[in-house]
Coordinates of C-alpha atoms in Angstrom, one line a residue:
Chain T
T3 CA 2.1 5.0 19.4
Q4 CA 0.4 1.9 17.0
L5 CA -2.5 3.1 15.7
L6 CA -3.0 -1.0 15.4
E7 CA -1.8 -3.3 17.5
Q8 CA -1.5 -7.3 16.9
S9 CA -1.1 -10.0 19.2
P10 CA 0.3 -12.7 19.3
Q11 CA 3.6 -11.2 17.1
F12 CA 4.7 -14.3 16.6
L13 CA 2.8 -17.6 16.8
S14 CA 4.5 -21.5 15.8
I15 CA 1.7 -24.1 16.2
Q16 CA 1.3 -27.8 15.3
E17 CA -0.8 -29.2 12.2
G18 CA -4.6 -29.7 13.4
E19 CA -4.4 -26.8 16.1
N20 CA -6.7 -24.3 17.0
L21 CA -5.3 -20.8 17.4
T22 CA -6.7 -16.5 17.3
V23 CA -5.0 -13.4 16.7
Y24 CA -6.3 -10.4 17.5
C25 CA -5.8 -6.8 15.9
N26 CA -6.8 -4.0 18.6
S27 CA -6.6 -0.1 18.5
S28 CA -8.5 2.9 20.7
S29 CA -9.8 4.6 17.8
V30 CA -13.1 3.4 15.4
F31 CA -13.6 2.2 12.1
S32 CA -15.9 1.9 9.4
S33 CA -14.1 -1.1 8.3
L34 CA -11.4 -3.7 8.9
Q35 CA -9.4 -5.5 6.7
W36 CA -6.8 -8.9 7.1
Y37 CA -4.2 -9.4 4.7
R38 CA -2.2 -12.6 4.7
Q39 CA 1.4 -12.4 3.3
E40 CA 3.7 -15.5 2.5
P41 CA 7.4 -14.9 2.1
G42 CA 8.9 -13.0 -0.7
E43 CA 5.4 -11.6 -2.1
G44 CA 3.0 -9.0 -1.6
P45 CA -0.2 -9.0 1.2
V46 CA -3.4 -10.3 -0.4
L47 CA -6.9 -9.7 0.9
L48 CA -8.7 -12.0 3.0
V49 CA -11.6 -10.4 4.1
T50 CA -13.3 -6.9 4.7
V51 CA -15.8 -6.2 7.7
V52 CA -17.5 -3.3 7.9
T53 CA -20.2 -3.8 10.6
G54 CA -19.9 -3.8 14.5
G55 CA -20.4 -7.4 15.4
E56 CA -20.3 -8.6 12.3
V57 CA -18.7 -12.6 11.8
K58 CA -17.2 -14.2 8.4
K59 CA -16.4 -17.2 7.4
L60 CA -14.2 -17.9 4.8
K61 CA -13.4 -21.4 4.6
R62 CA -11.6 -22.7 8.3
L63 CA -11.1 -19.0 8.7
T64 CA -13.5 -17.0 11.0
F65 CA -13.1 -13.0 11.4
Q66 CA -15.5 -11.0 14.1
F67 CA -15.4 -7.4 13.8
G68 CA -15.7 -5.6 17.2
D69 CA -19.4 -4.8 18.0
A70 CA -17.5 -0.9 18.8
R71 CA -15.9 -1.0 16.0
K72 CA -12.6 -1.1 17.3
D73 CA -10.7 -4.3 17.2
S74 CA -10.9 -7.9 15.2
S75 CA -10.4 -11.1 15.7
L76 CA -9.5 -14.3 13.1
H77 CA -9.7 -17.8 14.2
I78 CA -8.6 -20.3 12.5
T79 CA -9.5 -24.0 12.7
A80 CA -7.6 -27.1 12.4
A81 CA -4.7 -25.0 11.2
Q82 CA -2.8 -26.6 7.9
P83 CA 1.1 -25.6 6.7
G84 CA -0.8 -23.6 4.0
D85 CA -1.7 -21.2 6.6
T86 CA 1.8 -20.3 7.9
G87 CA 2.5 -16.3 7.2
L88 CA 2.0 -12.6 8.1
Y89 CA -1.6 -11.9 8.7
L90 CA -2.1 -8.3 8.6
C91 CA -5.0 -6.3 9.8
A92 CA -5.6 -2.6 7.8
V93 CA -7.9 0.3 8.3
T94 CA -8.3 3.7 6.7
T95 CA -8.3 6.9 8.7
S96 CA -11.7 8.5 8.6
G97 CA -12.3 10.5 5.8
T98 CA -9.5 10.0 3.6
Y99 CA -7.7 6.7 1.7
K100 CA -4.5 6.6 3.9
Y101 CA -4.6 2.9 4.6
I102 CA -3.0 2.1 7.6
F103 CA -1.3 -1.5 8.9
G104 CA -0.9 -3.1 12.0
T105 CA 2.7 -4.5 12.6
G106 CA 1.2 -8.3 12.2
T107 CA 1.4 -11.8 13.6
R108 CA 3.6 -14.1 11.8
L109 CA 1.9 -17.7 12.1
K110 CA 3.9 -20.9 11.4
V111 CA 2.2 -24.1 11.2
L112 CA 4.5 -27.2 11.4
A113 CA 3.6 -30.7 9.5
Chain E
N2 CA -3.3 -9.4 -16.7
A3 CA -0.3 -8.8 -15.4
G4 CA -2.1 -7.4 -12.1
V5 CA 0.7 -5.2 -10.6
T6 CA 4.2 -5.5 -11.6
Q7 CA 7.5 -3.6 -10.0
T8 CA 10.8 -3.5 -10.9
P9 CA 14.0 -4.2 -9.9
K10 CA 13.2 -7.1 -7.8
F11 CA 16.2 -6.2 -5.9
Q12 CA 18.4 -3.1 -5.9
V13 CA 22.0 -2.2 -3.9
L14 CA 22.8 1.6 -3.7
K15 CA 25.2 3.8 -1.9
T16 CA 24.5 6.5 -0.3
G17 CA 23.5 9.8 -1.8
Q18 CA 22.8 7.7 -5.1
S19 CA 19.1 8.2 -6.5
M20 CA 17.2 5.8 -8.2
T21 CA 13.5 5.4 -9.1
L22 CA 11.1 2.1 -8.5
Q23 CA 8.9 1.4 -10.9
C24 CA 5.1 0.1 -10.5
A25 CA 2.4 -0.6 -13.3
Q26 CA -1.0 -1.9 -12.8
D27 CA -2.9 -3.0 -16.3
M28 CA -6.7 -3.5 -14.1
N29 CA -7.2 0.7 -14.9
H30 CA -7.4 1.2 -11.1
E31 CA -7.3 5.3 -10.5
Y32 CA -5.9 4.5 -6.8
M33 CA -2.2 3.7 -6.2
S34 CA 0.2 3.8 -3.3
W35 CA 4.1 2.8 -2.4
Y36 CA 4.6 1.2 1.4
R37 CA 7.3 0.4 2.7
Q38 CA 7.9 -2.9 5.0
D39 CA 10.6 -3.2 8.1
P40 CA 10.8 -5.7 10.8
G41 CA 8.6 -5.5 13.5
M42 CA 6.8 -2.4 11.8
G43 CA 4.3 -3.9 9.4
L44 CA 3.5 -1.7 5.9
R45 CA 3.9 1.9 6.3
L46 CA 2.4 4.3 3.5
I47 CA 4.6 6.5 2.1
H48 CA 2.7 8.4 -0.9
Y49 CA -0.6 7.7 -2.6
S50 CA -2.4 8.7 -5.4
V51 CA -6.2 8.4 -6.3
G52 CA -5.6 9.5 -10.3
A53 CA -3.4 10.7 -13.0
G54 CA -2.1 14.1 -11.8
I55 CA -3.3 13.5 -8.2
T56 CA -0.6 12.6 -5.4
D57 CA -0.9 12.8 -1.6
Q58 CA 1.6 12.0 1.0
G59 CA 0.9 9.1 3.4
E60 CA 2.9 8.5 6.5
V61 CA 6.4 8.3 6.0
P62 CA 7.0 10.7 2.6
N63 CA 10.3 12.3 3.7
G64 CA 13.4 11.3 1.5
Y65 CA 10.9 10.2 -1.3
N66 CA 9.2 11.9 -4.4
V67 CA 6.2 10.4 -6.6
S68 CA 4.2 11.4 -9.7
R69 CA 1.2 9.9 -11.3
S70 CA 1.1 11.4 -15.4
T71 CA -0.7 7.9 -16.4
T72 CA -3.1 5.7 -14.5
E73 CA -1.5 2.6 -15.3
D74 CA 2.1 3.9 -13.6
F75 CA 3.5 5.6 -10.6
P76 CA 6.9 5.8 -10.2
L77 CA 9.0 6.1 -6.6
R78 CA 11.9 8.4 -6.6
L79 CA 14.6 8.5 -4.2
L80 CA 16.7 11.9 -4.9
S81 CA 19.7 10.7 -2.4
A82 CA 19.6 7.6 -0.7
A83 CA 20.3 6.8 3.1
P84 CA 21.0 3.8 4.9
S85 CA 17.7 4.6 6.6
Q86 CA 15.7 3.3 3.2
T87 CA 16.8 0.3 3.3
S88 CA 14.0 -2.1 3.0
V89 CA 11.3 -3.9 1.4
Y90 CA 9.2 -1.5 -1.1
F91 CA 5.7 -2.6 -2.0
C92 CA 3.3 -1.0 -4.5
A93 CA -0.4 -1.8 -4.6
S94 CA -3.4 -0.6 -6.7
M95 CA -7.4 -0.7 -6.4
H96 CA -10.6 0.5 -7.6
H97 CA -11.4 3.5 -6.5
S98 CA -15.2 3.1 -6.1
G99 CA -15.6 5.7 -3.2
G100 CA -16.0 2.9 -0.2
A101 CA -12.8 3.1 2.1
S102 CA -13.2 -1.1 2.2
N103 CA -12.0 -2.0 -1.4
E104 CA -9.3 -4.7 -2.1
Q105 CA -5.5 -3.2 -2.8
F106 CA -3.8 -5.4 -5.0
F107 CA -0.2 -5.4 -4.0
G108 CA 3.1 -6.2 -6.2
P109 CA 5.4 -8.6 -5.6
G110 CA 8.0 -5.5 -4.0
T111 CA 11.6 -4.5 -4.7
R112 CA 14.1 -5.1 -2.1
L113 CA 16.4 -2.1 -1.5
T114 CA 19.9 -2.3 0.5
V115 CA 21.2 1.2 0.8
L116 CA 25.1 1.1 1.9

């Protein structure tokens, strides 16, 4: 059983379209992170959300942490080819530094 | 700063061979970790360390050993490679400030194939 379920698994869209990807769990977390990984490279942190209901914006990317701190979404407005990559959510298990990553959403934005 | 470096970038082993994947960081981070990434599985934690001389197991530790003799280095050893260990391996480091929401900095990865 995967602790973090991400959906969709794959997404291919045209430049300029909007999209939302999701990270869901049945567990409650104190914080949740989103990373982006480009081909041949390691993941890079985009944002950390820590408060239920919190919304953070990073240029065209909007991140939201669910009110119950069990889920999160990432919305991209007017997607660009540079947004192409694997988007991963990550959490730590309570009281430890054991990070758990979701399976990821692989996004391809076509010019 | 070089950040997190990993060597080698690519490696092919035969079943039963041993090898060490090297990881080094120059950011004076206390926390270091090793992950493996397989298609459709995301990143899975193998081992981690919160400081020199301290290591602990992650989600998939079997078949791997680690040690942390210095703050900078965190090598991952495969004692007897198996085809199931074919994967891309990432090392990461993080400033261990006591919070669980700190940023992990990842290396570029080592692509390992076991025949």
